PDB file of C-alpha atoms in Angstrom:
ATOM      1  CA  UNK A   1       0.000   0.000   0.000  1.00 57.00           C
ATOM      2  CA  UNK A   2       1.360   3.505  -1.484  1.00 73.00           C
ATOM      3  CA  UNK A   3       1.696   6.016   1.814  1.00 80.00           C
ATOM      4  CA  UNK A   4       3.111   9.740   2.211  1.00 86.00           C
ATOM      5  CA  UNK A   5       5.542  10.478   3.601  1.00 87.00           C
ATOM      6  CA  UNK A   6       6.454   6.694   1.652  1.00 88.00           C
ATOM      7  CA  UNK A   7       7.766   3.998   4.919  1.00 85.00           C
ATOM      8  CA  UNK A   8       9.265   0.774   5.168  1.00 84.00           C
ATOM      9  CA  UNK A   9       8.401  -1.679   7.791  1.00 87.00           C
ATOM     10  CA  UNK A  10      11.498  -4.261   8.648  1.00 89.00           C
ATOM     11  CA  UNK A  11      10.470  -6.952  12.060  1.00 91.00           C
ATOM     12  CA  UNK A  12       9.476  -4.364  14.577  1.00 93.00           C
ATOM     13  CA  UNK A  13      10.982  -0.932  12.882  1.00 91.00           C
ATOM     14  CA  UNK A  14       9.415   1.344  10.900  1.00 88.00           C
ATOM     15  CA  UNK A  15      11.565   3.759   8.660  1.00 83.00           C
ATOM     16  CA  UNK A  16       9.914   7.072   7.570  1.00 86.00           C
ATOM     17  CA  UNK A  17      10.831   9.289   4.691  1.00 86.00           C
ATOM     18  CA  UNK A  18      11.788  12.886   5.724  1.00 90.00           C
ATOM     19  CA  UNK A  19       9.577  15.406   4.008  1.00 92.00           C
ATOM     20  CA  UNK A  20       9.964  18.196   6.354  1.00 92.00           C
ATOM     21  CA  UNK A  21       7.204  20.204   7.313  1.00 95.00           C
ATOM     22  CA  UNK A  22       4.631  20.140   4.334  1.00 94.00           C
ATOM     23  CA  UNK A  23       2.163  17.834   5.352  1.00 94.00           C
ATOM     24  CA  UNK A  24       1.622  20.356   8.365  1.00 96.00           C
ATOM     25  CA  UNK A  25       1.598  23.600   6.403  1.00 97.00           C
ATOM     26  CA  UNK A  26      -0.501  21.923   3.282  1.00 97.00           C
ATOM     27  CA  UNK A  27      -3.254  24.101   4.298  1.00 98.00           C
ATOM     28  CA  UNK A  28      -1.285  27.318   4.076  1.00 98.00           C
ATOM     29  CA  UNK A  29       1.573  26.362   1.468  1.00 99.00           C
ATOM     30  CA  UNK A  30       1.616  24.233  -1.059  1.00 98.00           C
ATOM     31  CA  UNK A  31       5.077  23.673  -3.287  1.00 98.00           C
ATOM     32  CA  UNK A  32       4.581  22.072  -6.339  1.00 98.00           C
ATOM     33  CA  UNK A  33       8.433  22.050  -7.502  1.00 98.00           C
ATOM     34  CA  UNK A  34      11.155  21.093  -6.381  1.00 98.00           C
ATOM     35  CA  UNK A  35       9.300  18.107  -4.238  1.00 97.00           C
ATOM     36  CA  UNK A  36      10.848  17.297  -1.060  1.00 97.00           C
ATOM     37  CA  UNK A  37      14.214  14.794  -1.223  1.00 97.00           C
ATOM     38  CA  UNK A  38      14.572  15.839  -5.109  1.00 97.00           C
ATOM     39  CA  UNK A  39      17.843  16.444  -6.647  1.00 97.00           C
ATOM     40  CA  UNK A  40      18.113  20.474  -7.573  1.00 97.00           C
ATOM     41  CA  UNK A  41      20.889  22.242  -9.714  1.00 96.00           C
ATOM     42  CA  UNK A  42      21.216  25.784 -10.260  1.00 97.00           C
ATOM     43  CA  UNK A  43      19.338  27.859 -11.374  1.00 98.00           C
ATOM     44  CA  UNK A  44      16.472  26.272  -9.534  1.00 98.00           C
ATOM     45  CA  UNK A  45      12.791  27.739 -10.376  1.00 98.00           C
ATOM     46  CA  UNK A  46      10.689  27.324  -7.463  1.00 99.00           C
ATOM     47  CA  UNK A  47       7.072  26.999  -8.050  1.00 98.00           C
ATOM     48  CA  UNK A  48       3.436  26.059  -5.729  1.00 99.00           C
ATOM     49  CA  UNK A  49       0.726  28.013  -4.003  1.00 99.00           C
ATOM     50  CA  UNK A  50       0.289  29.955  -1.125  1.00 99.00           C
ATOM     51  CA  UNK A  51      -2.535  31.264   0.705  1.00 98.00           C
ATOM     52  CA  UNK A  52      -2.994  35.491   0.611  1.00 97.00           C
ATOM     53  CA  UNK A  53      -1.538  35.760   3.907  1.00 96.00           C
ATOM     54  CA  UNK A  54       1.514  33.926   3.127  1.00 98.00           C
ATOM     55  CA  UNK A  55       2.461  37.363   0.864  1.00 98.00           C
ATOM     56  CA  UNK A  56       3.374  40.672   2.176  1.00 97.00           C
ATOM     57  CA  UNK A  57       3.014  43.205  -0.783  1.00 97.00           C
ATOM     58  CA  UNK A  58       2.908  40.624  -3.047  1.00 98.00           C
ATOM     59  CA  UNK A  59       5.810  38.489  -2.239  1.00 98.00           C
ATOM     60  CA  UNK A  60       7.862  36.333   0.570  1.00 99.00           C
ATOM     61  CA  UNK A  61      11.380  35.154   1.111  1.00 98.00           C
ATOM     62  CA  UNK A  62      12.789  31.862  -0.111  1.00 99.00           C
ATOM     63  CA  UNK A  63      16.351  30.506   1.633  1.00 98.00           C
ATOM     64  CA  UNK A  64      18.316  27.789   0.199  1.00 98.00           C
ATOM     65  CA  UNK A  65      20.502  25.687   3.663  1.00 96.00           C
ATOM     66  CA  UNK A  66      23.453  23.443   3.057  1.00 93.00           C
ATOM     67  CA  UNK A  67      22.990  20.519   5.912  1.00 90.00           C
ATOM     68  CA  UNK A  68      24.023  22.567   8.658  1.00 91.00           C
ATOM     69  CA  UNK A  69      21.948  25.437   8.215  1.00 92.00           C
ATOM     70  CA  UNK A  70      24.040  27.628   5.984  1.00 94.00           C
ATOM     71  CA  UNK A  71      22.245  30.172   3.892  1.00 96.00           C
ATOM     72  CA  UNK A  72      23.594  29.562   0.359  1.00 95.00           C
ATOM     73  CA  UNK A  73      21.203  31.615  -1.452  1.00 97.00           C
ATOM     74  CA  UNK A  74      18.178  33.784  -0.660  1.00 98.00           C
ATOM     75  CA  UNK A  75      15.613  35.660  -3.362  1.00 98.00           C
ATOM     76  CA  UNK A  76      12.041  36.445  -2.752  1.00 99.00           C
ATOM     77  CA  UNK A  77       8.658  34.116  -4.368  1.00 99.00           C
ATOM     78  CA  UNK A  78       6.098  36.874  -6.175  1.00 99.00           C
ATOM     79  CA  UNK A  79       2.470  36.378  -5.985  1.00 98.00           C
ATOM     80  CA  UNK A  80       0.987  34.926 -10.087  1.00 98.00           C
ATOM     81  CA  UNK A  81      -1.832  36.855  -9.577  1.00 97.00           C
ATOM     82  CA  UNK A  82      -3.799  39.069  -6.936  1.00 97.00           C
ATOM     83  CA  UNK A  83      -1.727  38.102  -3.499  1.00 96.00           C
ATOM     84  CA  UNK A  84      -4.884  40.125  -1.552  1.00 97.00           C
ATOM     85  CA  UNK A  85      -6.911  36.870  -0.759  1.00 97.00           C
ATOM     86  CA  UNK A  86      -7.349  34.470   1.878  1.00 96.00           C
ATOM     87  CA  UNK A  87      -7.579  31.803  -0.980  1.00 98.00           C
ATOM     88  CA  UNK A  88      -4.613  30.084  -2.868  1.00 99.00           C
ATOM     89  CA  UNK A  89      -2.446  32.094  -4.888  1.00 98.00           C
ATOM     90  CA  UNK A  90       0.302  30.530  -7.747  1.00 99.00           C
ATOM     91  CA  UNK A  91       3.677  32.057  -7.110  1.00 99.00           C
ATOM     92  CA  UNK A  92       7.003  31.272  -8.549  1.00 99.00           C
ATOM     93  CA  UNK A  93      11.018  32.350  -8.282  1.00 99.00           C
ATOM     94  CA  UNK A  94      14.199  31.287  -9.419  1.00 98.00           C
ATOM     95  CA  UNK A  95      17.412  30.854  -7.288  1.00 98.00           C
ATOM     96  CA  UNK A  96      20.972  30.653  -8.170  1.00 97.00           C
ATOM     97  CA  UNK A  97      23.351  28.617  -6.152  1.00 96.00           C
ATOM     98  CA  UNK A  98      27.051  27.406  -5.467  1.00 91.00           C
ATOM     99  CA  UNK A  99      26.137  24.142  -4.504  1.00 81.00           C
ATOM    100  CA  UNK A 100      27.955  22.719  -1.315  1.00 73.00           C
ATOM    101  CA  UNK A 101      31.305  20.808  -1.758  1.00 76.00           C
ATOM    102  CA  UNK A 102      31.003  19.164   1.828  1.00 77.00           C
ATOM    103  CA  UNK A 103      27.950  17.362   1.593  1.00 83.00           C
ATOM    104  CA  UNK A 104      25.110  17.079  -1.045  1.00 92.00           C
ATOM    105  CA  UNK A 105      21.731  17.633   1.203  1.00 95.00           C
ATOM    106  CA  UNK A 106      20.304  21.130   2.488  1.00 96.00           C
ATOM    107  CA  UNK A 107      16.773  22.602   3.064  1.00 97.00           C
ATOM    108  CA  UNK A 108      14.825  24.717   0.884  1.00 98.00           C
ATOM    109  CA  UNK A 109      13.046  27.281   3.269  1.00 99.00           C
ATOM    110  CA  UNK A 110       9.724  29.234   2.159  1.00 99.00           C
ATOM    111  CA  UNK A 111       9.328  32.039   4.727  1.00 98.00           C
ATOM    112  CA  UNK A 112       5.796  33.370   5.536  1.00 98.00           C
ATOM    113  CA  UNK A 113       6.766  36.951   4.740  1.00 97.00           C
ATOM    114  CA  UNK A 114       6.117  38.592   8.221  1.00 95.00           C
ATOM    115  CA  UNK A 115       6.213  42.560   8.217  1.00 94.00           C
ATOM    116  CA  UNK A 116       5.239  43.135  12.142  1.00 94.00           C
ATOM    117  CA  UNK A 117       8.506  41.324  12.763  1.00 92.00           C
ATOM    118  CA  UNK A 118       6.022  39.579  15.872  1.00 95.00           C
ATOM    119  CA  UNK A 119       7.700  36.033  16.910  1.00 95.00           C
ATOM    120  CA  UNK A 120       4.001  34.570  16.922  1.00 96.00           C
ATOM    121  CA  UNK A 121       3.447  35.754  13.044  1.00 94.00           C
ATOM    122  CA  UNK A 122       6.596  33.639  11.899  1.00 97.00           C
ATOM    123  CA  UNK A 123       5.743  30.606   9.864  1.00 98.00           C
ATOM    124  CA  UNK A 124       7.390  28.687   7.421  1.00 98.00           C
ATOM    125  CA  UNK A 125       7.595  25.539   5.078  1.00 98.00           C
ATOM    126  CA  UNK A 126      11.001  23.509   5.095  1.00 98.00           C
ATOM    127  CA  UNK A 127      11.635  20.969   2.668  1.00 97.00           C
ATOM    128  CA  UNK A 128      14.604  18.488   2.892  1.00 98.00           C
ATOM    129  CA  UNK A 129      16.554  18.818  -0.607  1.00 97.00           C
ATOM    130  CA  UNK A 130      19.706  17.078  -2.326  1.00 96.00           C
ATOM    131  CA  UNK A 131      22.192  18.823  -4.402  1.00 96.00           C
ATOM    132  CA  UNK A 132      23.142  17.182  -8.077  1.00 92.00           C
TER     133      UNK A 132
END
């Protein structure tokens, strides 16, 4: 039977994929590409939907990790279409990167943009990604 995040049951252990946090934020982000655990080269073009409040002025910030948290690359996601909505909006960006030399995983972070700089507004979607 097909499950998500996939899992592999061996005797008495049960092995998880990592997907991060999206099956917690599905009903506030939604990334369409890359998919968590894919293989990304630069430039990568970032794609999915967000809801309205995800955007501030039409746009939020997107981070690219190595595996220990290093910011590599930042840019910003813009809103498709109308960002001033409570409903899903299509947005899309494209990030250039020197991948790491060390090790070939990182994180690609998708920051709820968050103008009142309030602790409590923060929110974001973190998705587990290999370099090529």
């Amino acid at each position: 039977m097909e499950s998500y995040p996939r899992q592999c049951v061996a005797g008495d252990k049960v092995f998880i994929e990592e997907i991060g946090n999206e099956l917690e934020k599905i009903d506030l982000i939604r990334i369409g590409h890359p998919r968590p655990n894919e293989f990304i080269e630069s430039p990568l073009v970032v794609e999915g939907q967000a809801r309205g409040s995800w955007f501030f002025e039409g746009d939020f910030p997107v981070i690219l990790t190595d595996w220990d948290g290093l910011i590599i690359a930042e840019t910003y996601a813009t809103a498709q279409s109308d960002w001033l909505t409570e409903e899903f909006v299509r947005f899309k960006t494209e990030i250039e990167f020197d991948k790491s030399e060390l090790y070939n995983r990182g994180a690609l972070i998708l920051q709820k943009d968050n103008p009142s700089g309030l602790p409590e507004n923060d929110d974001a979607l973190e998705i587990p990604i290999f370099f090529k």
